[in-house]
Amino acid sequence: MTTPADENSAARQPVRMFLGRHKALAASAAVLLLALFVSGAALFQPWRLFTSSTVDEALPGTGQTPSPGGTLAVQQPTPGDPGSAVRSPVPVLPRVIAEGAFVSQEHSTSGMASLVKLPDGRLVLRLENLASSDGPDVKVWLSDQEAGGDWFKYRSGKWLDLGPVKATHGNQNYSIPAGADISGLDTVVLWCDRFSVAFGSAALG
């Protein structure tokens, strides 16, 4: 009587015979499959689906979050003479020029993006309470395309690359290069440069 085990063994017999006769071919195929696996893993980095990171940066040189600014003055009484007052200037604070909330695209993304002018005149893009996904070669872009929707448009538009995203979560700053023309670049994009995919975007308004 033939058992299922006998049938399985008989079915595997031709494979064993083929491999026995073509050991060099089998070894080459195994090496090729291993190389393809390693290359695919290096390219796609699937483990990033399960990793995250966090940073918590203050605004450069301030140690505080941005607020409406301007040259202010307050009245402070002179000690011993409550009726007198001296005008004391208050340092100019960082000023938010434009801001907007992130919307999700290829990956769930939330948080706020703000274009901030520092007291020394420098411009900084600040991401606050960012929450997104990890991925290979993710950059922070300023783009002239609308936020949300089809992400293929970003590659065909005008953009300014501010560098790799520092973390998937938290508060982080990205300096705008001095002299950079950012007119019309009113969308912040978390852009996966390797696969031309937008994780999320925010319209600055």
PDB file of C-alpha atoms in Angstrom:
ATOM      1  CA  MET A   1       0.000   0.000   0.000  1.00  0.00           C
ATOM      2  CA  THR A   2       1.347   3.464  -0.938  1.00  0.00           C
ATOM      3  CA  THR A   3       1.249   6.052   1.842  1.00  0.00           C
ATOM      4  CA  PRO A   4       1.238   9.898   1.494  1.00  0.00           C
ATOM      5  CA  ALA A   5       4.809   9.900   2.773  1.00  0.00           C
ATOM      6  CA  ASP A   6       5.853   7.542  -0.017  1.00  0.00           C
ATOM      7  CA  GLU A   7       4.147   9.773  -2.584  1.00  0.00           C
ATOM      8  CA  ASN A   8       5.906  12.899  -1.245  1.00  0.00           C
ATOM      9  CA  SER A   9       9.260  11.132  -1.292  1.00  0.00           C
ATOM     10  CA  ALA A  10       8.692  10.017  -4.879  1.00  0.00           C
ATOM     11  CA  ALA A  11       7.722  13.541  -5.895  1.00  0.00           C
ATOM     12  CA  ARG A  12      10.916  14.938  -4.406  1.00  0.00           C
ATOM     13  CA  GLN A  13      13.135  12.329  -6.023  1.00  0.00           C
ATOM     14  CA  PRO A  14      13.444  14.117  -9.430  1.00  0.00           C
ATOM     15  CA  VAL A  15      14.429  17.332  -7.653  1.00  0.00           C
ATOM     16  CA  ARG A  16      17.157  15.531  -5.713  1.00  0.00           C
ATOM     17  CA  MET A  17      18.430  13.936  -8.887  1.00  0.00           C
ATOM     18  CA  PHE A  18      18.510  17.273 -10.709  1.00  0.00           C
ATOM     19  CA  LEU A  19      20.351  18.999  -7.875  1.00  0.00           C
ATOM     20  CA  GLY A  20      22.768  16.085  -7.621  1.00  0.00           C
ATOM     21  CA  ARG A  21      23.636  16.360 -11.282  1.00  0.00           C
ATOM     22  CA  HIS A  22      23.847  20.166 -11.329  1.00  0.00           C
ATOM     23  CA  LYS A  23      25.497  21.066  -8.042  1.00  0.00           C
ATOM     24  CA  ALA A  24      27.339  24.058  -9.497  1.00  0.00           C
ATOM     25  CA  LEU A  25      24.114  25.440 -10.998  1.00  0.00           C
ATOM     26  CA  ALA A  26      22.245  24.933  -7.725  1.00  0.00           C
ATOM     27  CA  ALA A  27      24.995  26.696  -5.766  1.00  0.00           C
ATOM     28  CA  SER A  28      24.995  29.619  -8.201  1.00  0.00           C
ATOM     29  CA  ALA A  29      21.202  29.906  -7.970  1.00  0.00           C
ATOM     30  CA  ALA A  30      21.378  29.907  -4.167  1.00  0.00           C
ATOM     31  CA  VAL A  31      24.026  32.649  -4.194  1.00  0.00           C
ATOM     32  CA  LEU A  32      21.945  34.702  -6.654  1.00  0.00           C
ATOM     33  CA  LEU A  33      18.808  34.364  -4.533  1.00  0.00           C
ATOM     34  CA  LEU A  34      20.736  35.401  -1.420  1.00  0.00           C
ATOM     35  CA  ALA A  35      22.177  38.431  -3.222  1.00  0.00           C
ATOM     36  CA  LEU A  36      18.716  39.463  -4.439  1.00  0.00           C
ATOM     37  CA  PHE A  37      17.347  39.138  -0.904  1.00  0.00           C
ATOM     38  CA  VAL A  38      20.142  41.225   0.596  1.00  0.00           C
ATOM     39  CA  SER A  39      19.853  43.880  -2.132  1.00  0.00           C
ATOM     40  CA  GLY A  40      16.074  44.079  -1.738  1.00  0.00           C
ATOM     41  CA  ALA A  41      16.350  44.405   2.022  1.00  0.00           C
ATOM     42  CA  ALA A  42      18.952  47.167   1.704  1.00  0.00           C
ATOM     43  CA  LEU A  43      16.805  49.055  -0.798  1.00  0.00           C
ATOM     44  CA  PHE A  44      13.405  48.780   0.851  1.00  0.00           C
ATOM     45  CA  GLN A  45      14.546  48.515   4.505  1.00  0.00           C
ATOM     46  CA  PRO A  46      11.268  46.877   5.577  1.00  0.00           C
ATOM     47  CA  TRP A  47      12.255  46.972   9.255  1.00  0.00           C
ATOM     48  CA  ARG A  48      11.636  50.731   9.199  1.00  0.00           C
ATOM     49  CA  LEU A  49       7.920  49.975   9.281  1.00  0.00           C
ATOM     50  CA  PHE A  50       8.443  49.089  12.933  1.00  0.00           C
ATOM     51  CA  THR A  51      10.963  51.748  14.012  1.00  0.00           C
ATOM     52  CA  SER A  52      10.597  55.358  15.121  1.00  0.00           C
ATOM     53  CA  SER A  53      12.678  58.136  16.662  1.00  0.00           C
ATOM     54  CA  THR A  54      12.062  61.346  18.596  1.00  0.00           C
ATOM     55  CA  VAL A  55      13.807  64.714  18.926  1.00  0.00           C
ATOM     56  CA  ASP A  56      12.802  67.764  20.951  1.00  0.00           C
ATOM     57  CA  GLU A  57      14.593  70.908  19.791  1.00  0.00           C
ATOM     58  CA  ALA A  58      14.039  74.450  20.991  1.00  0.00           C
ATOM     59  CA  LEU A  59      14.249  77.305  18.511  1.00  0.00           C
ATOM     60  CA  PRO A  60      17.903  78.217  17.835  1.00  0.00           C
ATOM     61  CA  GLY A  61      19.283  80.647  20.396  1.00  0.00           C
ATOM     62  CA  THR A  62      15.987  81.141  22.223  1.00  0.00           C
ATOM     63  CA  GLY A  63      15.145  78.056  24.238  1.00  0.00           C
ATOM     64  CA  GLN A  64      11.476  78.713  23.595  1.00  0.00           C
ATOM     65  CA  THR A  65       8.698  78.115  21.125  1.00  0.00           C
ATOM     66  CA  PRO A  66       7.808  80.949  18.713  1.00  0.00           C
ATOM     67  CA  SER A  67       5.343  83.675  19.582  1.00  0.00           C
ATOM     68  CA  PRO A  68       4.247  86.970  17.990  1.00  0.00           C
ATOM     69  CA  GLY A  69       7.187  89.369  18.193  1.00  0.00           C
ATOM     70  CA  GLY A  70       8.154  92.987  17.816  1.00  0.00           C
ATOM     71  CA  THR A  71      10.101  95.629  19.691  1.00  0.00           C
ATOM     72  CA  LEU A  72       8.177  96.093  22.901  1.00  0.00           C
ATOM     73  CA  ALA A  73       8.616  98.394  25.876  1.00  0.00           C
ATOM     74  CA  VAL A  74       7.262  98.184  29.418  1.00  0.00           C
ATOM     75  CA  GLN A  75       7.053 100.662  32.281  1.00  0.00           C
ATOM     76  CA  GLN A  76       9.120  99.606  35.289  1.00  0.00           C
ATOM     77  CA  PRO A  77       9.035 101.723  38.489  1.00  0.00           C
ATOM     78  CA  THR A  78      12.338 102.945  39.886  1.00  0.00           C
ATOM     79  CA  PRO A  79      13.099 101.357  43.283  1.00  0.00           C
ATOM     80  CA  GLY A  80      12.034 103.657  46.082  1.00  0.00           C
ATOM     81  CA  ASP A  81       9.921 105.813  43.816  1.00  0.00           C
ATOM     82  CA  PRO A  82       6.745 103.994  42.673  1.00  0.00           C
ATOM     83  CA  GLY A  83       5.667 107.047  40.693  1.00  0.00           C
ATOM     84  CA  SER A  84       8.635 106.965  38.351  1.00  0.00           C
ATOM     85  CA  ALA A  85       9.089 104.638  35.444  1.00  0.00           C
ATOM     86  CA  VAL A  86      11.832 103.680  33.037  1.00  0.00           C
ATOM     87  CA  ARG A  87      11.173 102.347  29.598  1.00  0.00           C
ATOM     88  CA  SER A  88      12.936  99.003  29.296  1.00  0.00           C
ATOM     89  CA  PRO A  89      13.112  97.325  25.874  1.00  0.00           C
ATOM     90  CA  VAL A  90      12.027  93.706  25.641  1.00  0.00           C
ATOM     91  CA  PRO A  91      14.035  91.527  23.220  1.00  0.00           C
ATOM     92  CA  VAL A  92      12.408  90.826  19.892  1.00  0.00           C
ATOM     93  CA  LEU A  93      10.851  87.359  19.915  1.00  0.00           C
ATOM     94  CA  PRO A  94      10.699  84.828  17.104  1.00  0.00           C
ATOM     95  CA  ARG A  95       7.820  85.581  14.768  1.00  0.00           C
ATOM     96  CA  VAL A  96       5.674  83.027  12.966  1.00  0.00           C
ATOM     97  CA  ILE A  97       5.315  84.097   9.325  1.00  0.00           C
ATOM     98  CA  ALA A  98       3.122  81.196   8.179  1.00  0.00           C
ATOM     99  CA  GLU A  99       1.959  77.863   9.534  1.00  0.00           C
ATOM    100  CA  GLY A 100      -0.194  74.887   8.696  1.00  0.00           C
ATOM    101  CA  ALA A 101      -1.167  71.381   9.824  1.00  0.00           C
ATOM    102  CA  PHE A 102       0.169  68.216   8.224  1.00  0.00           C
ATOM    103  CA  VAL A 103      -2.141  65.968   6.234  1.00  0.00           C
ATOM    104  CA  SER A 104      -1.412  62.301   5.560  1.00  0.00           C
ATOM    105  CA  GLN A 105      -0.448  61.012   2.141  1.00  0.00           C
ATOM    106  CA  GLU A 106       1.365  57.680   1.733  1.00  0.00           C
ATOM    107  CA  HIS A 107       1.816  57.353   5.523  1.00  0.00           C
ATOM    108  CA  SER A 108      -0.154  58.668   8.475  1.00  0.00           C
ATOM    109  CA  THR A 109       1.346  62.059   9.342  1.00  0.00           C
ATOM    110  CA  SER A 110       0.276  64.756  11.797  1.00  0.00           C
ATOM    111  CA  GLY A 111       1.684  67.840  13.515  1.00  0.00           C
ATOM    112  CA  MET A 112       2.284  71.497  12.666  1.00  0.00           C
ATOM    113  CA  ALA A 113       4.773  73.190  10.351  1.00  0.00           C
ATOM    114  CA  SER A 114       5.752  76.852  10.859  1.00  0.00           C
ATOM    115  CA  LEU A 115       7.961  79.273   8.993  1.00  0.00           C
ATOM    116  CA  VAL A 116       9.623  81.316  11.718  1.00  0.00           C
ATOM    117  CA  LYS A 117      11.729  84.480  11.544  1.00  0.00           C
ATOM    118  CA  LEU A 118      14.316  84.574  14.320  1.00  0.00           C
ATOM    119  CA  PRO A 119      15.400  87.790  16.082  1.00  0.00           C
ATOM    120  CA  ASP A 120      18.616  87.842  14.042  1.00  0.00           C
ATOM    121  CA  GLY A 121      16.663  87.708  10.772  1.00  0.00           C
ATOM    122  CA  ARG A 122      17.288  84.063   9.942  1.00  0.00           C
ATOM    123  CA  LEU A 123      14.400  81.913   8.701  1.00  0.00           C
ATOM    124  CA  VAL A 124      13.714  78.501  10.177  1.00  0.00           C
ATOM    125  CA  LEU A 125      11.166  75.856   9.293  1.00  0.00           C
ATOM    126  CA  ARG A 126       9.911  74.369  12.539  1.00  0.00           C
ATOM    127  CA  LEU A 127       7.992  71.106  12.836  1.00  0.00           C
ATOM    128  CA  GLU A 128       6.073  70.712  16.092  1.00  0.00           C
ATOM    129  CA  ASN A 129       4.427  67.598  17.492  1.00  0.00           C
ATOM    130  CA  LEU A 130       5.365  65.765  14.306  1.00  0.00           C
ATOM    131  CA  ALA A 131       4.227  62.141  14.113  1.00  0.00           C
ATOM    132  CA  SER A 132       4.992  60.186  10.955  1.00  0.00           C
ATOM    133  CA  SER A 133       6.547  56.906   9.792  1.00  0.00           C
ATOM    134  CA  ASP A 134      10.154  55.913   9.383  1.00  0.00           C
ATOM    135  CA  GLY A 135      11.520  55.276   5.921  1.00  0.00           C
ATOM    136  CA  PRO A 136      14.656  55.329   3.779  1.00  0.00           C
ATOM    137  CA  ASP A 137      16.005  58.658   2.542  1.00  0.00           C
ATOM    138  CA  VAL A 138      13.133  60.841   3.833  1.00  0.00           C
ATOM    139  CA  LYS A 139      13.767  64.554   3.250  1.00  0.00           C
ATOM    140  CA  VAL A 140      12.084  67.793   4.314  1.00  0.00           C
ATOM    141  CA  TRP A 141      11.086  69.851   1.296  1.00  0.00           C
ATOM    142  CA  LEU A 142       9.560  73.239   0.675  1.00  0.00           C
ATOM    143  CA  SER A 143       7.474  72.887  -2.498  1.00  0.00           C
ATOM    144  CA  ASP A 144       5.418  75.095  -4.794  1.00  0.00           C
ATOM    145  CA  GLN A 145       2.800  72.341  -5.215  1.00  0.00           C
ATOM    146  CA  GLU A 146      -0.404  72.067  -3.172  1.00  0.00           C
ATOM    147  CA  ALA A 147      -0.465  69.991  -0.003  1.00  0.00           C
ATOM    148  CA  GLY A 148      -2.239  66.648  -0.082  1.00  0.00           C
ATOM    149  CA  GLY A 149      -3.516  64.603  -2.967  1.00  0.00           C
ATOM    150  CA  ASP A 150      -1.360  62.947  -5.621  1.00  0.00           C
ATOM    151  CA  TRP A 151       2.296  63.083  -4.587  1.00  0.00           C
ATOM    152  CA  PHE A 152       3.764  62.632  -8.086  1.00  0.00           C
ATOM    153  CA  LYS A 153       3.300  66.358  -8.650  1.00  0.00           C
ATOM    154  CA  TYR A 154       6.068  67.269  -6.189  1.00  0.00           C
ATOM    155  CA  ARG A 155       8.836  65.870  -8.382  1.00  0.00           C
ATOM    156  CA  SER A 156       7.679  67.943 -11.364  1.00  0.00           C
ATOM    157  CA  GLY A 157       7.397  71.190  -9.398  1.00  0.00           C
ATOM    158  CA  LYS A 158       9.895  73.521  -7.761  1.00  0.00           C
ATOM    159  CA  TRP A 159      11.288  72.535  -4.393  1.00  0.00           C
ATOM    160  CA  LEU A 160      13.963  73.358  -1.829  1.00  0.00           C
ATOM    161  CA  ASP A 161      15.571  70.413  -0.031  1.00  0.00           C
ATOM    162  CA  LEU A 162      16.215  71.256   3.634  1.00  0.00           C
ATOM    163  CA  GLY A 163      17.906  67.946   4.394  1.00  0.00           C
ATOM    164  CA  PRO A 164      16.994  64.584   5.932  1.00  0.00           C
ATOM    165  CA  VAL A 165      14.173  64.491   8.447  1.00  0.00           C
ATOM    166  CA  LYS A 166      15.724  64.374  11.915  1.00  0.00           C
ATOM    167  CA  ALA A 167      13.172  62.046  13.501  1.00  0.00           C
ATOM    168  CA  THR A 168       9.737  60.579  12.946  1.00  0.00           C
ATOM    169  CA  HIS A 169       8.339  62.335  16.031  1.00  0.00           C
ATOM    170  CA  GLY A 170       8.832  65.492  18.058  1.00  0.00           C
ATOM    171  CA  ASN A 171       9.862  69.133  17.598  1.00  0.00           C
ATOM    172  CA  GLN A 172      12.600  69.979  15.121  1.00  0.00           C
ATOM    173  CA  ASN A 173      14.124  72.903  13.212  1.00  0.00           C
ATOM    174  CA  TYR A 174      15.415  73.217   9.660  1.00  0.00           C
ATOM    175  CA  SER A 175      17.395  76.295   8.663  1.00  0.00           C
ATOM    176  CA  ILE A 176      16.481  78.089   5.449  1.00  0.00           C
ATOM    177  CA  PRO A 177      19.762  78.808   3.604  1.00  0.00           C
ATOM    178  CA  ALA A 178      20.647  82.496   3.509  1.00  0.00           C
ATOM    179  CA  GLY A 179      19.679  84.012   0.191  1.00  0.00           C
ATOM    180  CA  ALA A 180      17.389  81.126  -0.774  1.00  0.00           C
ATOM    181  CA  ASP A 181      14.391  82.190  -2.849  1.00  0.00           C
ATOM    182  CA  ILE A 182      11.385  80.623  -1.125  1.00  0.00           C
ATOM    183  CA  SER A 183       8.748  82.724  -2.838  1.00  0.00           C
ATOM    184  CA  GLY A 184       5.912  80.419  -3.817  1.00  0.00           C
ATOM    185  CA  LEU A 185       7.301  77.543  -1.777  1.00  0.00           C
ATOM    186  CA  ASP A 186       4.387  77.414   0.632  1.00  0.00           C
ATOM    187  CA  THR A 187       4.034  73.646   1.147  1.00  0.00           C
ATOM    188  CA  VAL A 188       6.113  71.499   3.493  1.00  0.00           C
ATOM    189  CA  VAL A 189       6.571  67.919   2.295  1.00  0.00           C
ATOM    190  CA  LEU A 190       8.053  64.869   3.995  1.00  0.00           C
ATOM    191  CA  TRP A 191       9.475  63.332   0.841  1.00  0.00           C
ATOM    192  CA  CYS A 192      10.923  59.828   0.434  1.00  0.00           C
ATOM    193  CA  ASP A 193      13.537  60.575  -2.197  1.00  0.00           C
ATOM    194  CA  ARG A 194      14.366  56.928  -2.861  1.00  0.00           C
ATOM    195  CA  PHE A 195      10.866  55.973  -3.977  1.00  0.00           C
ATOM    196  CA  SER A 196       9.470  59.418  -4.908  1.00  0.00           C
ATOM    197  CA  VAL A 197       6.669  59.209  -2.336  1.00  0.00           C
ATOM    198  CA  ALA A 198       5.265  61.906  -0.032  1.00  0.00           C
ATOM    199  CA  PHE A 199       4.618  60.699   3.503  1.00  0.00           C
ATOM    200  CA  GLY A 200       2.675  63.856   4.369  1.00  0.00           C
ATOM    201  CA  SER A 201       2.478  67.584   3.650  1.00  0.00           C
ATOM    202  CA  ALA A 202       1.399  70.869   5.215  1.00  0.00           C
ATOM    203  CA  ALA A 203       0.207  74.065   3.545  1.00  0.00           C
ATOM    204  CA  LEU A 204       1.818  77.193   5.033  1.00  0.00           C
ATOM    205  CA  GLY A 205      -0.726  79.987   5.244  1.00  0.00           C
TER     206      GLY A 205
END
